[in-house]
Amino acid sequence: MLVMQDVQLGLFIAVMPTLIQAQSGDLDSLLFGGLRVLKLLAQVLVSLAAVLLLCLVLRSFIIGPYYKKLHTESKGNKEILVLGMAAFVFFMLTVTEFLDVSMELGCFLAGALLSSQGHMVTAEVMGCIEPIRDFLAIIFFASIGLHVFPTFVLYELTILLVLTLTLVIMKFLMAVLVLSTILPPSSRHIRWIVSAGLAQVSEFSFVLGSRARRAGIISREVYLLVLSVTTLSLLLAPLLWRVTTHKWAPRIERKMPT
């Protein structure tokens, strides 16, 4: 489910240029406006098809020999491996940006292509780039506090609490419903804990909201609401997780076979 959130983020950002162009155009009538939107969506689909075809070619003919070459050259010198992986990621984001898809989708596809080479490749690459990933994650989450204004939160506290509780409860109930449907009867007792882990608003909403704000799709006030609601849901998530695990984890342990 978390991986699918990453995929959906890339698709949403890929469609965002279409929304921008649809807004900037002078739509004289509903018919021409609809045709323009359909044309822009067709361009996005063609770009996505081209990116997927490129990924298929890279996975079949290029990524394997490329990694083997980096692995051979990086014996005792992991900097070459890190540099080669970073170059591949920048290549993918440049291609997707050129095709008006999104840089984020290019980075995601680069990681997917590397992971398709097997567990050993993934483990070696992660061992090299994990410090970089942790450092960037620290900057990402620390920057959240720089964008949330305490005065705005206090002034709009009532509506923020209502929106946060509504979103968390809806996501929790929807996850319980979906998991009750797809899980086998013997494993349905874990749906409460998994739903608690998915109840908060994903941190990727910061990325999507930031792109939409810079593009002028949403206003500054809406952007601040998105930031505040997401932050409050992330603060509420550990409490919900603790309550759920305290109630259901002992029952799961009793049901597990010894």
PDB file of C-alpha atoms in Angstrom:
ATOM      1  CA  MET A   1       0.000   0.000   0.000  1.00  0.00           C
ATOM      2  CA  LEU A   2       2.849   2.394   0.785  1.00  0.00           C
ATOM      3  CA  VAL A   3       4.515   1.596  -2.527  1.00  0.00           C
ATOM      4  CA  MET A   4       1.256   2.340  -4.333  1.00  0.00           C
ATOM      5  CA  GLN A   5       1.175   5.712  -2.573  1.00  0.00           C
ATOM      6  CA  ASP A   6       4.561   6.453  -4.144  1.00  0.00           C
ATOM      7  CA  VAL A   7       3.259   5.421  -7.563  1.00  0.00           C
ATOM      8  CA  GLN A   8       0.136   7.559  -7.183  1.00  0.00           C
ATOM      9  CA  LEU A   9       2.257  10.548  -6.167  1.00  0.00           C
ATOM     10  CA  GLY A  10       4.232  10.249  -9.392  1.00  0.00           C
ATOM     11  CA  LEU A  11       1.040   9.980 -11.451  1.00  0.00           C
ATOM     12  CA  PHE A  12      -0.558  12.978  -9.722  1.00  0.00           C
ATOM     13  CA  ILE A  13       2.519  15.105 -10.322  1.00  0.00           C
ATOM     14  CA  ALA A  14       2.626  13.863 -13.914  1.00  0.00           C
ATOM     15  CA  VAL A  15      -0.939  15.077 -14.498  1.00  0.00           C
ATOM     16  CA  MET A  16      -0.282  18.415 -12.766  1.00  0.00           C
ATOM     17  CA  PRO A  17       1.214  20.130 -15.867  1.00  0.00           C
ATOM     18  CA  THR A  18      -1.983  19.192 -17.677  1.00  0.00           C
ATOM     19  CA  LEU A  19      -4.048  21.002 -15.043  1.00  0.00           C
ATOM     20  CA  ILE A  20      -1.781  24.045 -15.289  1.00  0.00           C
ATOM     21  CA  GLN A  21      -2.080  24.217 -19.071  1.00  0.00           C
ATOM     22  CA  ALA A  22      -5.835  23.694 -18.887  1.00  0.00           C
ATOM     23  CA  GLN A  23      -6.127  26.607 -16.457  1.00  0.00           C
ATOM     24  CA  SER A  24      -3.859  28.922 -18.448  1.00  0.00           C
ATOM     25  CA  GLY A  25      -5.676  28.350 -21.745  1.00  0.00           C
ATOM     26  CA  ASP A  26      -8.483  30.569 -22.950  1.00  0.00           C
ATOM     27  CA  LEU A  27     -11.376  28.112 -23.123  1.00  0.00           C
ATOM     28  CA  ASP A  28     -14.067  29.685 -25.278  1.00  0.00           C
ATOM     29  CA  SER A  29     -16.589  26.927 -24.865  1.00  0.00           C
ATOM     30  CA  LEU A  30     -17.195  23.766 -22.941  1.00  0.00           C
ATOM     31  CA  LEU A  31     -16.599  21.638 -26.041  1.00  0.00           C
ATOM     32  CA  PHE A  32     -13.250  23.158 -26.918  1.00  0.00           C
ATOM     33  CA  GLY A  33     -12.273  23.116 -23.251  1.00  0.00           C
ATOM     34  CA  GLY A  34     -13.043  19.414 -23.000  1.00  0.00           C
ATOM     35  CA  LEU A  35     -11.121  18.690 -26.198  1.00  0.00           C
ATOM     36  CA  ARG A  36      -8.148  20.642 -24.903  1.00  0.00           C
ATOM     37  CA  VAL A  37      -8.121  18.705 -21.627  1.00  0.00           C
ATOM     38  CA  LEU A  38      -8.425  15.401 -23.504  1.00  0.00           C
ATOM     39  CA  LYS A  39      -5.533  16.406 -25.744  1.00  0.00           C
ATOM     40  CA  LEU A  40      -3.360  17.280 -22.770  1.00  0.00           C
ATOM     41  CA  LEU A  41      -4.259  14.018 -21.031  1.00  0.00           C
ATOM     42  CA  ALA A  42      -3.405  12.118 -24.209  1.00  0.00           C
ATOM     43  CA  GLN A  43      -0.006  13.820 -24.235  1.00  0.00           C
ATOM     44  CA  VAL A  44       0.560  12.729 -20.644  1.00  0.00           C
ATOM     45  CA  LEU A  45      -0.399   9.139 -21.481  1.00  0.00           C
ATOM     46  CA  VAL A  46       1.946   9.133 -24.483  1.00  0.00           C
ATOM     47  CA  SER A  47       4.750  10.498 -22.313  1.00  0.00           C
ATOM     48  CA  LEU A  48       4.095   7.846 -19.664  1.00  0.00           C
ATOM     49  CA  ALA A  49       4.083   5.147 -22.337  1.00  0.00           C
ATOM     50  CA  ALA A  50       7.424   6.428 -23.655  1.00  0.00           C
ATOM     51  CA  VAL A  51       8.886   6.427 -20.129  1.00  0.00           C
ATOM     52  CA  LEU A  52       7.677   2.869 -19.482  1.00  0.00           C
ATOM     53  CA  LEU A  53       9.096   1.717 -22.828  1.00  0.00           C
ATOM     54  CA  LEU A  54      12.421   3.315 -21.923  1.00  0.00           C
ATOM     55  CA  CYS A  55      12.348   1.544 -18.551  1.00  0.00           C
ATOM     56  CA  LEU A  56      11.713  -1.783 -20.289  1.00  0.00           C
ATOM     57  CA  VAL A  57      14.704  -1.222 -22.583  1.00  0.00           C
ATOM     58  CA  LEU A  58      16.930  -0.152 -19.677  1.00  0.00           C
ATOM     59  CA  ARG A  59      15.920  -3.150 -17.579  1.00  0.00           C
ATOM     60  CA  SER A  60      16.456  -5.629 -20.427  1.00  0.00           C
ATOM     61  CA  PHE A  61      19.710  -4.393 -21.938  1.00  0.00           C
ATOM     62  CA  ILE A  62      21.442  -1.622 -19.989  1.00  0.00           C
ATOM     63  CA  ILE A  63      20.942  -1.558 -16.226  1.00  0.00           C
ATOM     64  CA  GLY A  64      22.443  -5.021 -15.650  1.00  0.00           C
ATOM     65  CA  PRO A  65      25.753  -4.426 -17.498  1.00  0.00           C
ATOM     66  CA  TYR A  66      25.904  -0.890 -16.111  1.00  0.00           C
ATOM     67  CA  TYR A  67      25.675  -2.090 -12.533  1.00  0.00           C
ATOM     68  CA  LYS A  68      28.193  -4.891 -13.114  1.00  0.00           C
ATOM     69  CA  LYS A  69      30.642  -2.346 -14.495  1.00  0.00           C
ATOM     70  CA  LEU A  70      30.151  -0.091 -11.471  1.00  0.00           C
ATOM     71  CA  HIS A  71      30.465  -3.044  -9.108  1.00  0.00           C
ATOM     72  CA  THR A  72      33.746  -4.084 -10.731  1.00  0.00           C
ATOM     73  CA  GLU A  73      35.208  -0.576 -10.659  1.00  0.00           C
ATOM     74  CA  SER A  74      34.126   0.113  -7.071  1.00  0.00           C
ATOM     75  CA  LYS A  75      36.142  -2.619  -5.379  1.00  0.00           C
ATOM     76  CA  GLY A  76      37.457  -0.881  -2.267  1.00  0.00           C
ATOM     77  CA  ASN A  77      36.118   2.447  -3.515  1.00  0.00           C
ATOM     78  CA  LYS A  78      32.409   2.848  -2.890  1.00  0.00           C
ATOM     79  CA  GLU A  79      32.422   6.457  -4.072  1.00  0.00           C
ATOM     80  CA  ILE A  80      32.313   5.254  -7.693  1.00  0.00           C
ATOM     81  CA  LEU A  81      29.213   3.170  -6.970  1.00  0.00           C
ATOM     82  CA  VAL A  82      27.475   6.074  -5.242  1.00  0.00           C
ATOM     83  CA  LEU A  83      28.391   8.439  -8.070  1.00  0.00           C
ATOM     84  CA  GLY A  84      27.195   5.963 -10.696  1.00  0.00           C
ATOM     85  CA  MET A  85      23.869   5.416  -8.959  1.00  0.00           C
ATOM     86  CA  ALA A  86      23.364   9.165  -8.519  1.00  0.00           C
ATOM     87  CA  ALA A  87      24.152   9.700 -12.210  1.00  0.00           C
ATOM     88  CA  PHE A  88      21.546   7.099 -13.165  1.00  0.00           C
ATOM     89  CA  VAL A  89      18.926   8.750 -10.964  1.00  0.00           C
ATOM     90  CA  PHE A  90      19.686  12.176 -12.451  1.00  0.00           C
ATOM     91  CA  PHE A  91      19.459  10.669 -15.938  1.00  0.00           C
ATOM     92  CA  MET A  92      16.002   9.271 -15.219  1.00  0.00           C
ATOM     93  CA  LEU A  93      14.674  12.490 -13.675  1.00  0.00           C
ATOM     94  CA  THR A  94      16.045  14.492 -16.617  1.00  0.00           C
ATOM     95  CA  VAL A  95      14.269  12.203 -19.089  1.00  0.00           C
ATOM     96  CA  THR A  96      10.943  12.376 -17.284  1.00  0.00           C
ATOM     97  CA  GLU A  97      11.235  16.135 -16.836  1.00  0.00           C
ATOM     98  CA  PHE A  98      11.975  16.511 -20.561  1.00  0.00           C
ATOM     99  CA  LEU A  99       8.827  14.513 -21.353  1.00  0.00           C
ATOM    100  CA  ASP A 100       6.768  16.768 -19.027  1.00  0.00           C
ATOM    101  CA  VAL A 101       5.980  13.913 -16.651  1.00  0.00           C
ATOM    102  CA  SER A 102       7.725  14.634 -13.342  1.00  0.00           C
ATOM    103  CA  MET A 103      11.159  14.411 -11.796  1.00  0.00           C
ATOM    104  CA  GLU A 104       9.749  12.513  -8.812  1.00  0.00           C
ATOM    105  CA  LEU A 105       8.409   9.745 -11.047  1.00  0.00           C
ATOM    106  CA  GLY A 106      11.818   9.488 -12.712  1.00  0.00           C
ATOM    107  CA  CYS A 107      13.522   9.030  -9.349  1.00  0.00           C
ATOM    108  CA  PHE A 108      10.977   6.394  -8.342  1.00  0.00           C
ATOM    109  CA  LEU A 109      11.468   4.488 -11.601  1.00  0.00           C
ATOM    110  CA  ALA A 110      15.238   4.628 -11.166  1.00  0.00           C
ATOM    111  CA  GLY A 111      14.900   2.966  -7.783  1.00  0.00           C
ATOM    112  CA  ALA A 112      12.484   0.385  -9.193  1.00  0.00           C
ATOM    113  CA  LEU A 113      14.895  -0.471 -12.004  1.00  0.00           C
ATOM    114  CA  LEU A 114      17.764  -0.933  -9.563  1.00  0.00           C
ATOM    115  CA  SER A 115      15.677  -3.099  -7.253  1.00  0.00           C
ATOM    116  CA  SER A 116      14.679  -5.288 -10.197  1.00  0.00           C
ATOM    117  CA  GLN A 117      18.257  -6.570 -10.356  1.00  0.00           C
ATOM    118  CA  GLY A 118      17.805  -8.634  -7.216  1.00  0.00           C
ATOM    119  CA  HIS A 119      18.170  -8.525  -3.466  1.00  0.00           C
ATOM    120  CA  MET A 120      21.982  -8.469  -3.497  1.00  0.00           C
ATOM    121  CA  VAL A 121      22.069  -5.370  -5.690  1.00  0.00           C
ATOM    122  CA  THR A 122      19.464  -3.627  -3.539  1.00  0.00           C
ATOM    123  CA  ALA A 123      21.332  -4.451  -0.328  1.00  0.00           C
ATOM    124  CA  GLU A 124      24.663  -3.171  -1.680  1.00  0.00           C
ATOM    125  CA  VAL A 125      23.210   0.041  -3.071  1.00  0.00           C
ATOM    126  CA  MET A 126      21.219   0.699   0.113  1.00  0.00           C
ATOM    127  CA  GLY A 127      24.330   0.157   2.201  1.00  0.00           C
ATOM    128  CA  CYS A 128      26.075   2.916   0.244  1.00  0.00           C
ATOM    129  CA  ILE A 129      23.288   5.477  -0.017  1.00  0.00           C
ATOM    130  CA  GLU A 130      21.537   4.920   3.327  1.00  0.00           C
ATOM    131  CA  PRO A 131      23.454   7.747   5.094  1.00  0.00           C
ATOM    132  CA  ILE A 132      22.524  10.107   2.255  1.00  0.00           C
ATOM    133  CA  ARG A 133      18.892   8.996   2.432  1.00  0.00           C
ATOM    134  CA  ASP A 134      18.756   9.532   6.204  1.00  0.00           C
ATOM    135  CA  PHE A 135      20.328  12.976   5.879  1.00  0.00           C
ATOM    136  CA  LEU A 136      17.834  14.061   3.218  1.00  0.00           C
ATOM    137  CA  ALA A 137      14.958  12.625   5.267  1.00  0.00           C
ATOM    138  CA  ILE A 138      16.089  14.695   8.261  1.00  0.00           C
ATOM    139  CA  ILE A 139      16.130  17.842   6.142  1.00  0.00           C
ATOM    140  CA  PHE A 140      12.704  16.987   4.700  1.00  0.00           C
ATOM    141  CA  PHE A 141      10.986  16.500   8.047  1.00  0.00           C
ATOM    142  CA  ALA A 142      12.840  19.374   9.702  1.00  0.00           C
ATOM    143  CA  SER A 143      11.664  21.704   6.929  1.00  0.00           C
ATOM    144  CA  ILE A 144       8.064  20.849   7.813  1.00  0.00           C
ATOM    145  CA  GLY A 145       8.339  22.923  10.970  1.00  0.00           C
ATOM    146  CA  LEU A 146       9.636  25.865   8.955  1.00  0.00           C
ATOM    147  CA  HIS A 147       6.484  25.910   6.832  1.00  0.00           C
ATOM    148  CA  VAL A 148       3.896  25.549   9.615  1.00  0.00           C
ATOM    149  CA  PHE A 149       3.069  28.888  11.211  1.00  0.00           C
ATOM    150  CA  PRO A 150       1.993  28.566  14.892  1.00  0.00           C
ATOM    151  CA  THR A 151      -0.154  31.683  14.627  1.00  0.00           C
ATOM    152  CA  PHE A 152      -2.071  30.184  11.702  1.00  0.00           C
ATOM    153  CA  VAL A 153      -2.566  26.913  13.592  1.00  0.00           C
ATOM    154  CA  LEU A 154      -3.882  28.738  16.674  1.00  0.00           C
ATOM    155  CA  TYR A 155      -6.161  30.990  14.629  1.00  0.00           C
ATOM    156  CA  GLU A 156      -7.637  28.093  12.621  1.00  0.00           C
ATOM    157  CA  LEU A 157      -7.368  25.478  15.381  1.00  0.00           C
ATOM    158  CA  THR A 158     -11.040  24.466  15.319  1.00  0.00           C
ATOM    159  CA  ILE A 159     -11.253  23.804  11.602  1.00  0.00           C
ATOM    160  CA  LEU A 160      -7.829  22.121  11.622  1.00  0.00           C
ATOM    161  CA  LEU A 161      -8.874  19.724  14.382  1.00  0.00           C
ATOM    162  CA  VAL A 162     -12.136  18.924  12.595  1.00  0.00           C
ATOM    163  CA  LEU A 163     -10.367  18.285   9.289  1.00  0.00           C
ATOM    164  CA  THR A 164      -7.619  16.231  10.926  1.00  0.00           C
ATOM    165  CA  LEU A 165      -9.963  14.018  12.917  1.00  0.00           C
ATOM    166  CA  THR A 166     -12.237  13.578   9.917  1.00  0.00           C
ATOM    167  CA  LEU A 167      -9.381  12.535   7.637  1.00  0.00           C
ATOM    168  CA  VAL A 168      -7.783  10.202  10.178  1.00  0.00           C
ATOM    169  CA  ILE A 169     -11.082   8.504  11.030  1.00  0.00           C
ATOM    170  CA  MET A 170     -12.060   8.157   7.356  1.00  0.00           C
ATOM    171  CA  LYS A 171      -8.687   6.710   6.378  1.00  0.00           C
ATOM    172  CA  PHE A 172      -8.789   4.323   9.328  1.00  0.00           C
ATOM    173  CA  LEU A 173     -12.290   3.078   8.504  1.00  0.00           C
ATOM    174  CA  MET A 174     -11.543   2.785   4.779  1.00  0.00           C
ATOM    175  CA  ALA A 175      -8.390   0.780   5.482  1.00  0.00           C
ATOM    176  CA  VAL A 176     -10.319  -1.520   7.839  1.00  0.00           C
ATOM    177  CA  LEU A 177     -12.993  -2.048   5.176  1.00  0.00           C
ATOM    178  CA  VAL A 178     -10.473  -2.789   2.412  1.00  0.00           C
ATOM    179  CA  LEU A 179      -8.370  -5.090   4.580  1.00  0.00           C
ATOM    180  CA  SER A 180     -11.460  -6.944   5.777  1.00  0.00           C
ATOM    181  CA  THR A 181     -12.223  -7.663   2.135  1.00  0.00           C
ATOM    182  CA  ILE A 182      -8.794  -8.716   0.868  1.00  0.00           C
ATOM    183  CA  LEU A 183      -7.334 -10.469   3.911  1.00  0.00           C
ATOM    184  CA  PRO A 184      -8.062 -14.156   4.495  1.00  0.00           C
ATOM    185  CA  PRO A 185     -10.281 -14.938   7.494  1.00  0.00           C
ATOM    186  CA  SER A 186      -7.329 -16.259   9.500  1.00  0.00           C
ATOM    187  CA  SER A 187      -5.473 -12.915   9.200  1.00  0.00           C
ATOM    188  CA  ARG A 188      -8.272 -10.388   9.533  1.00  0.00           C
ATOM    189  CA  HIS A 189      -7.391  -9.731  13.174  1.00  0.00           C
ATOM    190  CA  ILE A 190      -4.361  -7.678  12.066  1.00  0.00           C
ATOM    191  CA  ARG A 191      -6.461  -5.220  10.053  1.00  0.00           C
ATOM    192  CA  TRP A 192      -6.820  -2.877  13.024  1.00  0.00           C
ATOM    193  CA  ILE A 193      -3.073  -2.452  13.530  1.00  0.00           C
ATOM    194  CA  VAL A 194      -2.361  -2.060   9.813  1.00  0.00           C
ATOM    195  CA  SER A 195      -5.185   0.473   9.496  1.00  0.00           C
ATOM    196  CA  ALA A 196      -3.753   2.461  12.399  1.00  0.00           C
ATOM    197  CA  GLY A 197      -0.415   2.626  10.588  1.00  0.00           C
ATOM    198  CA  LEU A 198      -2.126   3.962   7.456  1.00  0.00           C
ATOM    199  CA  ALA A 199      -4.523   6.408   9.115  1.00  0.00           C
ATOM    200  CA  GLN A 200      -2.296   9.490   8.998  1.00  0.00           C
ATOM    201  CA  VAL A 201      -1.980  11.720   5.956  1.00  0.00           C
ATOM    202  CA  SER A 202       1.087  10.732   3.967  1.00  0.00           C
ATOM    203  CA  GLU A 203       4.087  13.037   4.124  1.00  0.00           C
ATOM    204  CA  PHE A 204       4.058  13.036   0.319  1.00  0.00           C
ATOM    205  CA  SER A 205       1.176  15.489   0.553  1.00  0.00           C
ATOM    206  CA  PHE A 206       3.847  18.095   1.356  1.00  0.00           C
ATOM    207  CA  VAL A 207       5.470  17.430  -2.011  1.00  0.00           C
ATOM    208  CA  LEU A 208       2.186  17.451  -3.913  1.00  0.00           C
ATOM    209  CA  GLY A 209       0.942  20.568  -2.122  1.00  0.00           C
ATOM    210  CA  SER A 210       4.205  22.398  -2.703  1.00  0.00           C
ATOM    211  CA  ARG A 211       4.133  21.672  -6.422  1.00  0.00           C
ATOM    212  CA  ALA A 212       0.488  22.726  -6.648  1.00  0.00           C
ATOM    213  CA  ARG A 213       1.219  25.946  -4.721  1.00  0.00           C
ATOM    214  CA  ARG A 214       4.142  26.902  -6.967  1.00  0.00           C
ATOM    215  CA  ALA A 215       2.031  26.153 -10.025  1.00  0.00           C
ATOM    216  CA  GLY A 216      -0.786  28.361  -8.763  1.00  0.00           C
ATOM    217  CA  ILE A 217      -3.374  25.559  -8.657  1.00  0.00           C
ATOM    218  CA  ILE A 218      -4.116  26.106  -4.960  1.00  0.00           C
ATOM    219  CA  SER A 219      -3.955  29.290  -2.890  1.00  0.00           C
ATOM    220  CA  ARG A 220      -1.584  30.020  -0.023  1.00  0.00           C
ATOM    221  CA  GLU A 221      -4.359  29.506   2.535  1.00  0.00           C
ATOM    222  CA  VAL A 222      -5.215  26.062   1.160  1.00  0.00           C
ATOM    223  CA  TYR A 223      -1.525  25.166   1.127  1.00  0.00           C
ATOM    224  CA  LEU A 224      -1.197  26.146   4.788  1.00  0.00           C
ATOM    225  CA  LEU A 225      -4.272  24.049   5.603  1.00  0.00           C
ATOM    226  CA  VAL A 226      -2.717  21.043   3.855  1.00  0.00           C
ATOM    227  CA  LEU A 227       0.545  21.489   5.761  1.00  0.00           C
ATOM    228  CA  SER A 228      -1.161  21.922   9.114  1.00  0.00           C
ATOM    229  CA  VAL A 229      -3.592  19.020   8.716  1.00  0.00           C
ATOM    230  CA  THR A 230      -0.819  16.703   7.547  1.00  0.00           C
ATOM    231  CA  THR A 231       1.422  17.709  10.447  1.00  0.00           C
ATOM    232  CA  LEU A 232      -1.359  17.235  13.013  1.00  0.00           C
ATOM    233  CA  SER A 233      -2.194  13.811  11.573  1.00  0.00           C
ATOM    234  CA  LEU A 234       1.450  12.788  11.809  1.00  0.00           C
ATOM    235  CA  LEU A 235       1.476  13.903  15.444  1.00  0.00           C
ATOM    236  CA  LEU A 236      -1.731  11.957  16.095  1.00  0.00           C
ATOM    237  CA  ALA A 237      -0.468   8.793  14.385  1.00  0.00           C
ATOM    238  CA  PRO A 238       1.814   7.555  17.238  1.00  0.00           C
ATOM    239  CA  LEU A 239      -1.035   7.895  19.754  1.00  0.00           C
ATOM    240  CA  LEU A 240      -3.429   5.946  17.533  1.00  0.00           C
ATOM    241  CA  TRP A 241      -0.751   3.327  16.896  1.00  0.00           C
ATOM    242  CA  ARG A 242      -0.029   2.907  20.619  1.00  0.00           C
ATOM    243  CA  VAL A 243      -3.715   2.532  21.500  1.00  0.00           C
ATOM    244  CA  THR A 244      -4.324   0.025  18.708  1.00  0.00           C
ATOM    245  CA  THR A 245      -1.280  -2.119  19.424  1.00  0.00           C
ATOM    246  CA  HIS A 246      -2.009  -2.097  23.161  1.00  0.00           C
ATOM    247  CA  LYS A 247      -5.481  -3.484  22.490  1.00  0.00           C
ATOM    248  CA  TRP A 248      -4.880  -5.872  19.594  1.00  0.00           C
ATOM    249  CA  ALA A 249      -1.235  -6.974  19.762  1.00  0.00           C
ATOM    250  CA  PRO A 250      -1.806  -9.347  22.740  1.00  0.00           C
ATOM    251  CA  ARG A 251      -4.724 -10.955  20.902  1.00  0.00           C
ATOM    252  CA  ILE A 252      -2.606 -11.438  17.790  1.00  0.00           C
ATOM    253  CA  GLU A 253       0.152 -13.085  19.836  1.00  0.00           C
ATOM    254  CA  ARG A 254      -2.371 -15.477  21.369  1.00  0.00           C
ATOM    255  CA  LYS A 255      -3.663 -16.426  17.929  1.00  0.00           C
ATOM    256  CA  MET A 256      -0.191 -17.019  16.449  1.00  0.00           C
ATOM    257  CA  PRO A 257       0.819 -20.702  16.373  1.00  0.00           C
ATOM    258  CA  THR A 258       3.656 -21.686  18.671  1.00  0.00           C
TER     259      THR A 258
END
